[in-house]
Amino acid sequence: MTDIAGNLRYLKSRIPTSVKLVAVSKTKPVMDILAAYNTGQRCFGENRVQEILNKKDLLPNDIEWHLIGHLQGNKVKEIVPVISMIQSVDSFKVLSTINSEALKSKRVTDCLLQIHIANEETKSGFNLKELSEVVESPGFNSLKNVRVCGVMGMATYTSDLEQIRKEFAYLSECYKVLKNNYFTGSHHFKEISMGMSGDYEIAIKEGSTMIRVGSLIFGERNKT
Ligand SMILES: *Cc1c(COP(=O)(O)O)cnc(C)c1O
C-alpha cells in the first residue's frame, strides 16, 4: 500500500510554504484522495472533466479542484460551476467559452494560460507570440468572467535535467514578459505552475509558485 500521508509529509517538508501543492489524483480512487484530504490537503488536480464530476460528489465539498488537462469546448459548461482553477487554457476560443459559461453561472473563473515549453509535439499550449496576440486582441479585455492568474507549462519528458531547467527558465521568462507588458495592474496574475514528481525541485529553483505532483504522492499510475 502507498503511504499517502507519509509521502505528503515528506514532500511538504521539501517545498517552501509559498509554493502551492496541487495533488494530482487522476486515475486514483476517491479513497486515496480522502487519505490525502485527511492530512489537510485541499487542492487536487485532474486532467479529465468527467473524472472530476464523478469524484467530487463522493468527496468533501471544500476540495479545490484544478483542471490540468486539455479542455474541450463542449465540456466547459459542466466544469465551470465546480472548478476552482482551469490551468490548461490553450486557445482564445476556450477562454471565451469559459467566460460565457462563467457569466451564466454568475462566477469568475480562475485560469492559467498553458504555454508550450517542451520540444515534444504532444504537449499542447500557446507559444509566446500566439499569447501576445490573444492578450492584445480587442476581445480579451471584454472577458470579465475569467481571471487570468498566470501561466502553466510541462517540461519535456527526459532525463536531461539541464534541458528541463532551461524549459522552466523559459516559462518563467514568458511569465515576466506577460506580466510586464500586459498584467502590471493585475494582482491576480502571479502564478507560474510548473513542476511534477520528477522535476519539482528544478521548477521551484526556477521560480515555480505552484507544483502539480501525482505519482510521488499516490504512487505510480497504471498505464492506460
Ligand atoms: C499527470 C500530470 C501531472 C502529475 O504527474 P506526476 O509525474 O505523476 O507527478 C502534472 N501535470 C499534468 C498536466 C499532468 O497531466
PDB file of C-alpha atoms and ligand atoms in Angstrom:
ATOM      1  CA  MET A   1       0.000   0.000   0.000  1.00  0.00           C
ATOM      2  CA  THR A   2       1.154   3.512  -0.766  1.00  0.00           C
ATOM      3  CA  ASP A   3       1.768   5.641   2.330  1.00  0.00           C
ATOM      4  CA  ILE A   4      -0.059   8.705   1.034  1.00  0.00           C
ATOM      5  CA  ALA A   5       0.122  10.633   4.310  1.00  0.00           C
ATOM      6  CA  GLY A   6       3.822   9.886   4.657  1.00  0.00           C
ATOM      7  CA  ASN A   7       4.529  10.868   1.054  1.00  0.00           C
ATOM      8  CA  LEU A   8       2.715  14.165   1.530  1.00  0.00           C
ATOM      9  CA  ARG A   9       4.568  14.896   4.743  1.00  0.00           C
ATOM     10  CA  TYR A  10       7.901  14.213   3.029  1.00  0.00           C
ATOM     11  CA  LEU A  11       7.015  16.337   0.001  1.00  0.00           C
ATOM     12  CA  LYS A  12       5.776  19.248   2.108  1.00  0.00           C
ATOM     13  CA  SER A  13       8.978  19.204   4.138  1.00  0.00           C
ATOM     14  CA  ARG A  14      10.877  19.771   0.895  1.00  0.00           C
ATOM     15  CA  ILE A  15       8.901  22.643  -0.598  1.00  0.00           C
ATOM     16  CA  PRO A  16       8.674  26.239   0.664  1.00  0.00           C
ATOM     17  CA  THR A  17       5.277  27.135   2.151  1.00  0.00           C
ATOM     18  CA  SER A  18       4.956  29.844  -0.510  1.00  0.00           C
ATOM     19  CA  VAL A  19       4.698  27.147  -3.205  1.00  0.00           C
ATOM     20  CA  LYS A  20       1.220  25.740  -3.616  1.00  0.00           C
ATOM     21  CA  LEU A  21       0.885  21.992  -3.923  1.00  0.00           C
ATOM     22  CA  VAL A  22      -1.700  20.610  -6.337  1.00  0.00           C
ATOM     23  CA  ALA A  23      -2.068  16.887  -5.588  1.00  0.00           C
ATOM     24  CA  VAL A  24      -2.671  15.210  -8.947  1.00  0.00           C
ATOM     25  CA  SER A  25      -5.161  12.412  -8.322  1.00  0.00           C
ATOM     26  CA  LYS A  26      -6.010  11.393 -11.891  1.00  0.00           C
ATOM     27  CA  THR A  27      -6.839   7.667 -12.230  1.00  0.00           C
ATOM     28  CA  LYS A  28      -6.706   7.266  -8.422  1.00  0.00           C
ATOM     29  CA  PRO A  29      -9.733   6.198  -6.358  1.00  0.00           C
ATOM     30  CA  VAL A  30     -11.619   8.537  -4.012  1.00  0.00           C
ATOM     31  CA  MET A  31     -10.253   6.619  -1.004  1.00  0.00           C
ATOM     32  CA  ASP A  32      -6.761   7.783  -1.932  1.00  0.00           C
ATOM     33  CA  ILE A  33      -7.952  11.366  -2.284  1.00  0.00           C
ATOM     34  CA  LEU A  34      -9.617  11.109   1.108  1.00  0.00           C
ATOM     35  CA  ALA A  35      -6.371   9.852   2.642  1.00  0.00           C
ATOM     36  CA  ALA A  36      -4.642  12.978   1.356  1.00  0.00           C
ATOM     37  CA  TYR A  37      -7.578  15.166   2.404  1.00  0.00           C
ATOM     38  CA  ASN A  38      -7.322  13.816   5.947  1.00  0.00           C
ATOM     39  CA  THR A  39      -3.757  15.123   6.202  1.00  0.00           C
ATOM     40  CA  GLY A  40      -5.069  18.610   5.382  1.00  0.00           C
ATOM     41  CA  GLN A  41      -4.529  18.643   1.599  1.00  0.00           C
ATOM     42  CA  ARG A  42      -7.372  20.557  -0.057  1.00  0.00           C
ATOM     43  CA  CYS A  43      -6.194  21.179  -3.604  1.00  0.00           C
ATOM     44  CA  PHE A  44      -6.406  18.362  -6.167  1.00  0.00           C
ATOM     45  CA  GLY A  45      -5.693  18.246  -9.887  1.00  0.00           C
ATOM     46  CA  GLU A  46      -7.328  16.072 -12.528  1.00  0.00           C
ATOM     47  CA  ASN A  47      -6.900  16.007 -16.275  1.00  0.00           C
ATOM     48  CA  ARG A  48     -10.411  14.927 -17.255  1.00  0.00           C
ATOM     49  CA  VAL A  49     -13.654  16.799 -16.721  1.00  0.00           C
ATOM     50  CA  GLN A  50     -15.693  13.635 -16.296  1.00  0.00           C
ATOM     51  CA  GLU A  51     -13.360  12.311 -13.630  1.00  0.00           C
ATOM     52  CA  ILE A  52     -13.773  15.478 -11.547  1.00  0.00           C
ATOM     53  CA  LEU A  53     -17.553  15.319 -11.917  1.00  0.00           C
ATOM     54  CA  ASN A  54     -17.612  11.663 -10.853  1.00  0.00           C
ATOM     55  CA  LYS A  55     -15.310  12.101  -7.881  1.00  0.00           C
ATOM     56  CA  LYS A  56     -16.438  15.397  -6.436  1.00  0.00           C
ATOM     57  CA  ASP A  57     -19.875  14.181  -5.348  1.00  0.00           C
ATOM     58  CA  LEU A  58     -18.241  11.426  -3.298  1.00  0.00           C
ATOM     59  CA  LEU A  59     -15.841  13.763  -1.511  1.00  0.00           C
ATOM     60  CA  PRO A  60     -15.988  16.742   0.891  1.00  0.00           C
ATOM     61  CA  ASN A  61     -17.110  19.929  -0.794  1.00  0.00           C
ATOM     62  CA  ASP A  62     -14.301  22.126   0.467  1.00  0.00           C
ATOM     63  CA  ILE A  63     -11.935  20.469  -2.018  1.00  0.00           C
ATOM     64  CA  GLU A  64     -10.464  22.861  -4.542  1.00  0.00           C
ATOM     65  CA  TRP A  65     -10.372  21.147  -7.955  1.00  0.00           C
ATOM     66  CA  HIS A  66      -7.928  22.204 -10.640  1.00  0.00           C
ATOM     67  CA  LEU A  67      -8.278  21.063 -14.225  1.00  0.00           C
ATOM     68  CA  ILE A  68      -4.818  20.380 -15.677  1.00  0.00           C
ATOM     69  CA  GLY A  69      -5.677  18.535 -18.906  1.00  0.00           C
ATOM     70  CA  HIS A  70      -6.900  19.758 -22.278  1.00  0.00           C
ATOM     71  CA  LEU A  71     -10.424  21.162 -22.098  1.00  0.00           C
ATOM     72  CA  GLN A  72     -12.833  20.579 -24.975  1.00  0.00           C
ATOM     73  CA  GLY A  73     -15.350  23.287 -25.755  1.00  0.00           C
ATOM     74  CA  ASN A  74     -18.338  21.012 -25.179  1.00  0.00           C
ATOM     75  CA  LYS A  75     -17.155  20.212 -21.613  1.00  0.00           C
ATOM     76  CA  VAL A  76     -16.818  23.818 -20.442  1.00  0.00           C
ATOM     77  CA  LYS A  77     -20.443  24.145 -19.388  1.00  0.00           C
ATOM     78  CA  GLU A  78     -20.199  21.186 -16.996  1.00  0.00           C
ATOM     79  CA  ILE A  79     -16.889  22.053 -15.434  1.00  0.00           C
ATOM     80  CA  VAL A  80     -17.216  25.799 -14.855  1.00  0.00           C
ATOM     81  CA  PRO A  81     -19.675  25.529 -11.928  1.00  0.00           C
ATOM     82  CA  VAL A  82     -17.405  23.170  -9.956  1.00  0.00           C
ATOM     83  CA  ILE A  83     -13.855  24.138 -10.821  1.00  0.00           C
ATOM     84  CA  SER A  84     -11.504  26.351  -8.767  1.00  0.00           C
ATOM     85  CA  MET A  85      -8.955  26.837 -11.498  1.00  0.00           C
ATOM     86  CA  ILE A  86      -8.544  25.804 -15.128  1.00  0.00           C
ATOM     87  CA  GLN A  87      -4.791  25.531 -15.634  1.00  0.00           C
ATOM     88  CA  SER A  88      -4.903  24.254 -19.184  1.00  0.00           C
ATOM     89  CA  VAL A  89      -6.317  27.105 -21.267  1.00  0.00           C
ATOM     90  CA  ASP A  90      -4.725  26.638 -24.670  1.00  0.00           C
ATOM     91  CA  SER A  91      -6.807  28.759 -27.038  1.00  0.00           C
ATOM     92  CA  PHE A  92      -8.642  32.061 -27.114  1.00  0.00           C
ATOM     93  CA  LYS A  93     -11.741  30.149 -28.125  1.00  0.00           C
ATOM     94  CA  VAL A  94     -11.806  28.033 -24.988  1.00  0.00           C
ATOM     95  CA  LEU A  95     -11.068  31.083 -22.826  1.00  0.00           C
ATOM     96  CA  SER A  96     -14.009  32.912 -24.299  1.00  0.00           C
ATOM     97  CA  THR A  97     -16.270  29.864 -23.890  1.00  0.00           C
ATOM     98  CA  ILE A  98     -15.225  29.654 -20.229  1.00  0.00           C
ATOM     99  CA  ASN A  99     -16.108  33.342 -19.933  1.00  0.00           C
ATOM    100  CA  SER A 100     -19.633  32.873 -21.323  1.00  0.00           C
ATOM    101  CA  GLU A 101     -20.355  29.877 -19.105  1.00  0.00           C
ATOM    102  CA  ALA A 102     -18.943  31.639 -16.046  1.00  0.00           C
ATOM    103  CA  LEU A 103     -21.175  34.600 -16.803  1.00  0.00           C
ATOM    104  CA  LYS A 104     -24.213  32.306 -16.986  1.00  0.00           C
ATOM    105  CA  SER A 105     -23.418  30.781 -13.619  1.00  0.00           C
ATOM    106  CA  LYS A 106     -22.525  34.205 -12.148  1.00  0.00           C
ATOM    107  CA  ARG A 107     -18.913  33.291 -11.471  1.00  0.00           C
ATOM    108  CA  VAL A 108     -15.455  34.494 -12.222  1.00  0.00           C
ATOM    109  CA  THR A 109     -13.300  31.520 -13.188  1.00  0.00           C
ATOM    110  CA  ASP A 110      -9.580  31.486 -12.430  1.00  0.00           C
ATOM    111  CA  CYS A 111      -7.498  30.366 -15.393  1.00  0.00           C
ATOM    112  CA  LEU A 112      -3.872  29.842 -16.328  1.00  0.00           C
ATOM    113  CA  LEU A 113      -2.563  30.166 -19.860  1.00  0.00           C
ATOM    114  CA  GLN A 114      -0.791  26.975 -20.869  1.00  0.00           C
ATOM    115  CA  ILE A 115       2.466  27.602 -22.681  1.00  0.00           C
ATOM    116  CA  HIS A 116       4.189  25.033 -24.858  1.00  0.00           C
ATOM    117  CA  ILE A 117       7.718  24.758 -23.460  1.00  0.00           C
ATOM    118  CA  ALA A 118       8.648  21.161 -24.273  1.00  0.00           C
ATOM    119  CA  ASN A 119      10.212  20.041 -27.515  1.00  0.00           C
ATOM    120  CA  GLU A 120       7.504  17.423 -27.917  1.00  0.00           C
ATOM    121  CA  GLU A 121       4.581  17.939 -30.249  1.00  0.00           C
ATOM    122  CA  THR A 122       2.215  16.114 -27.918  1.00  0.00           C
ATOM    123  CA  LYS A 123       2.107  18.761 -25.197  1.00  0.00           C
ATOM    124  CA  SER A 124      -0.397  21.456 -26.017  1.00  0.00           C
ATOM    125  CA  GLY A 125      -0.172  25.129 -25.265  1.00  0.00           C
ATOM    126  CA  PHE A 126       0.470  28.557 -26.753  1.00  0.00           C
ATOM    127  CA  ASN A 127       3.768  29.954 -27.867  1.00  0.00           C
ATOM    128  CA  LEU A 128       4.664  33.449 -26.697  1.00  0.00           C
ATOM    129  CA  LYS A 129       3.720  35.086 -29.988  1.00  0.00           C
ATOM    130  CA  GLU A 130       0.267  33.477 -30.037  1.00  0.00           C
ATOM    131  CA  LEU A 131      -0.227  34.539 -26.436  1.00  0.00           C
ATOM    132  CA  SER A 132       0.664  38.144 -27.137  1.00  0.00           C
ATOM    133  CA  GLU A 133      -1.883  38.109 -29.962  1.00  0.00           C
ATOM    134  CA  VAL A 134      -4.519  36.765 -27.581  1.00  0.00           C
ATOM    135  CA  VAL A 135      -3.960  39.308 -24.839  1.00  0.00           C
ATOM    136  CA  GLU A 136      -3.699  42.146 -27.370  1.00  0.00           C
ATOM    137  CA  SER A 137      -6.866  41.136 -29.201  1.00  0.00           C
ATOM    138  CA  PRO A 138      -9.796  43.521 -28.725  1.00  0.00           C
ATOM    139  CA  GLY A 139     -11.948  40.718 -27.310  1.00  0.00           C
ATOM    140  CA  PHE A 140      -9.584  39.895 -24.489  1.00  0.00           C
ATOM    141  CA  ASN A 141     -10.451  42.788 -22.194  1.00  0.00           C
ATOM    142  CA  SER A 142     -14.147  42.153 -22.545  1.00  0.00           C
ATOM    143  CA  LEU A 143     -13.768  38.767 -20.857  1.00  0.00           C
ATOM    144  CA  LYS A 144     -14.948  39.900 -17.435  1.00  0.00           C
ATOM    145  CA  ASN A 145     -15.793  36.459 -16.065  1.00  0.00           C
ATOM    146  CA  VAL A 146     -12.385  34.888 -16.378  1.00  0.00           C
ATOM    147  CA  ARG A 147      -9.464  35.893 -14.208  1.00  0.00           C
ATOM    148  CA  VAL A 148      -6.134  35.127 -15.822  1.00  0.00           C
ATOM    149  CA  CYS A 149      -3.875  34.206 -12.889  1.00  0.00           C
ATOM    150  CA  GLY A 150      -0.671  33.279 -14.679  1.00  0.00           C
ATOM    151  CA  VAL A 151       0.907  30.556 -16.772  1.00  0.00           C
ATOM    152  CA  MET A 152       1.305  26.785 -16.762  1.00  0.00           C
ATOM    153  CA  GLY A 153       3.725  24.519 -18.558  1.00  0.00           C
ATOM    154  CA  MET A 154       5.073  20.996 -18.780  1.00  0.00           C
ATOM    155  CA  ALA A 155       8.702  20.209 -19.452  1.00  0.00           C
ATOM    156  CA  THR A 156       9.897  17.577 -21.889  1.00  0.00           C
ATOM    157  CA  TYR A 157       9.839  14.022 -20.551  1.00  0.00           C
ATOM    158  CA  THR A 158      13.588  13.484 -20.448  1.00  0.00           C
ATOM    159  CA  SER A 159      16.398  12.593 -18.079  1.00  0.00           C
ATOM    160  CA  ASP A 160      18.348  15.636 -19.319  1.00  0.00           C
ATOM    161  CA  LEU A 161      17.993  17.877 -16.272  1.00  0.00           C
ATOM    162  CA  GLU A 162      19.651  20.818 -17.972  1.00  0.00           C
ATOM    163  CA  GLN A 163      17.063  20.774 -20.711  1.00  0.00           C
ATOM    164  CA  ILE A 164      14.263  20.680 -18.132  1.00  0.00           C
ATOM    165  CA  ARG A 165      15.866  23.583 -16.289  1.00  0.00           C
ATOM    166  CA  LYS A 166      16.067  25.622 -19.493  1.00  0.00           C
ATOM    167  CA  GLU A 167      12.424  24.969 -20.298  1.00  0.00           C
ATOM    168  CA  PHE A 168      11.318  26.088 -16.829  1.00  0.00           C
ATOM    169  CA  ALA A 169      13.568  29.152 -17.061  1.00  0.00           C
ATOM    170  CA  TYR A 170      11.864  29.936 -20.374  1.00  0.00           C
ATOM    171  CA  LEU A 171       8.412  29.621 -18.786  1.00  0.00           C
ATOM    172  CA  SER A 172       9.478  31.999 -16.008  1.00  0.00           C
ATOM    173  CA  GLU A 173      10.697  34.407 -18.674  1.00  0.00           C
ATOM    174  CA  CYS A 174       7.365  34.184 -20.533  1.00  0.00           C
ATOM    175  CA  TYR A 175       5.586  34.930 -17.274  1.00  0.00           C
ATOM    176  CA  LYS A 176       7.722  38.040 -16.742  1.00  0.00           C
ATOM    177  CA  VAL A 177       7.195  39.290 -20.283  1.00  0.00           C
ATOM    178  CA  LEU A 178       3.422  38.888 -19.978  1.00  0.00           C
ATOM    179  CA  LYS A 179       3.351  40.423 -16.508  1.00  0.00           C
ATOM    180  CA  ASN A 180       5.409  43.448 -17.548  1.00  0.00           C
ATOM    181  CA  ASN A 181       3.650  44.033 -20.851  1.00  0.00           C
ATOM    182  CA  TYR A 182       0.026  43.272 -20.088  1.00  0.00           C
ATOM    183  CA  PHE A 183      -0.660  42.471 -16.437  1.00  0.00           C
ATOM    184  CA  THR A 184       1.240  45.044 -14.368  1.00  0.00           C
ATOM    185  CA  GLY A 185      -2.037  46.254 -12.903  1.00  0.00           C
ATOM    186  CA  SER A 186      -3.355  42.792 -12.074  1.00  0.00           C
ATOM    187  CA  HIS A 187      -2.522  41.447  -8.640  1.00  0.00           C
ATOM    188  CA  HIS A 188      -4.174  38.167  -9.669  1.00  0.00           C
ATOM    189  CA  PHE A 189      -1.599  37.490 -12.368  1.00  0.00           C
ATOM    190  CA  LYS A 190       1.051  35.903 -10.159  1.00  0.00           C
ATOM    191  CA  GLU A 191       1.213  32.146 -10.738  1.00  0.00           C
ATOM    192  CA  ILE A 192       3.772  30.033 -12.541  1.00  0.00           C
ATOM    193  CA  SER A 193       2.505  26.442 -12.440  1.00  0.00           C
ATOM    194  CA  MET A 194       5.404  24.135 -13.228  1.00  0.00           C
ATOM    195  CA  GLY A 195       6.994  21.056 -11.712  1.00  0.00           C
ATOM    196  CA  MET A 196       5.782  17.456 -11.393  1.00  0.00           C
ATOM    197  CA  SER A 197       7.021  14.407  -9.457  1.00  0.00           C
ATOM    198  CA  GLY A 198      10.275  14.125 -11.378  1.00  0.00           C
ATOM    199  CA  ASP A 199      11.181  17.787 -11.717  1.00  0.00           C
ATOM    200  CA  TYR A 200       9.505  19.857  -8.989  1.00  0.00           C
ATOM    201  CA  GLU A 201      12.799  20.760  -7.316  1.00  0.00           C
ATOM    202  CA  ILE A 202      14.201  22.221 -10.529  1.00  0.00           C
ATOM    203  CA  ALA A 203      10.907  24.023 -11.102  1.00  0.00           C
ATOM    204  CA  ILE A 204      10.988  25.634  -7.669  1.00  0.00           C
ATOM    205  CA  LYS A 205      14.546  26.836  -8.253  1.00  0.00           C
ATOM    206  CA  GLU A 206      13.354  28.411 -11.498  1.00  0.00           C
ATOM    207  CA  GLY A 207      10.518  30.301  -9.818  1.00  0.00           C
ATOM    208  CA  SER A 208       7.528  27.968  -9.680  1.00  0.00           C
ATOM    209  CA  THR A 209       4.677  29.138  -7.438  1.00  0.00           C
ATOM    210  CA  MET A 210       2.548  26.031  -7.934  1.00  0.00           C
ATOM    211  CA  ILE A 211       3.630  22.426  -8.416  1.00  0.00           C
ATOM    212  CA  ARG A 212       1.432  19.585  -9.696  1.00  0.00           C
ATOM    213  CA  VAL A 213       2.542  16.309  -8.155  1.00  0.00           C
ATOM    214  CA  GLY A 214       0.854  12.953  -8.657  1.00  0.00           C
ATOM    215  CA  SER A 215       2.869   9.739  -8.554  1.00  0.00           C
ATOM    216  CA  LEU A 216       5.175  10.897  -5.761  1.00  0.00           C
ATOM    217  CA  ILE A 217       2.104  11.191  -3.510  1.00  0.00           C
ATOM    218  CA  PHE A 218      -0.260   8.495  -4.759  1.00  0.00           C
ATOM    219  CA  GLY A 219       2.171   6.005  -6.311  1.00  0.00           C
ATOM    220  CA  GLU A 220       2.669   5.103  -9.953  1.00  0.00           C
ATOM    221  CA  ARG A 221      -0.401   5.162 -12.177  1.00  0.00           C
ATOM    222  CA  ASN A 222      -1.415   2.140 -14.218  1.00  0.00           C
ATOM    223  CA  LYS A 223      -0.633   2.826 -17.831  1.00  0.00           C
ATOM    224  CA  THR A 224      -3.912   3.169 -19.685  1.00  0.00           C
TER     225      THR A 224
HETATM  226  C1  LIG B   1      -0.272  13.831 -14.661  1.00  0.00           C
HETATM  227  C2  LIG B   1       0.125  15.252 -14.635  1.00  0.00           C
HETATM  228  C3  LIG B   1       0.920  15.777 -13.593  1.00  0.00           C
HETATM  229  C4  LIG B   1       1.493  14.924 -12.470  1.00  0.00           C
HETATM  230  O1  LIG B   1       2.430  14.000 -12.935  1.00  0.00           O
HETATM  231  P1  LIG B   1       3.358  13.151 -11.945  1.00  0.00           P
HETATM  232  O2  LIG B   1       4.556  12.854 -12.733  1.00  0.00           O
HETATM  233  O3  LIG B   1       2.577  11.926 -11.576  1.00  0.00           O
HETATM  234  O4  LIG B   1       3.646  13.988 -10.744  1.00  0.00           O
HETATM  235  C5  LIG B   1       1.197  17.134 -13.609  1.00  0.00           C
HETATM  236  N1  LIG B   1       0.738  17.945 -14.586  1.00  0.00           N
HETATM  237  C6  LIG B   1      -0.026  17.496 -15.589  1.00  0.00           C
HETATM  238  C7  LIG B   1      -0.503  18.454 -16.621  1.00  0.00           C
HETATM  239  C8  LIG B   1      -0.360  16.136 -15.647  1.00  0.00           C
HETATM  240  O5  LIG B   1      -1.118  15.704 -16.667  1.00  0.00           O
END
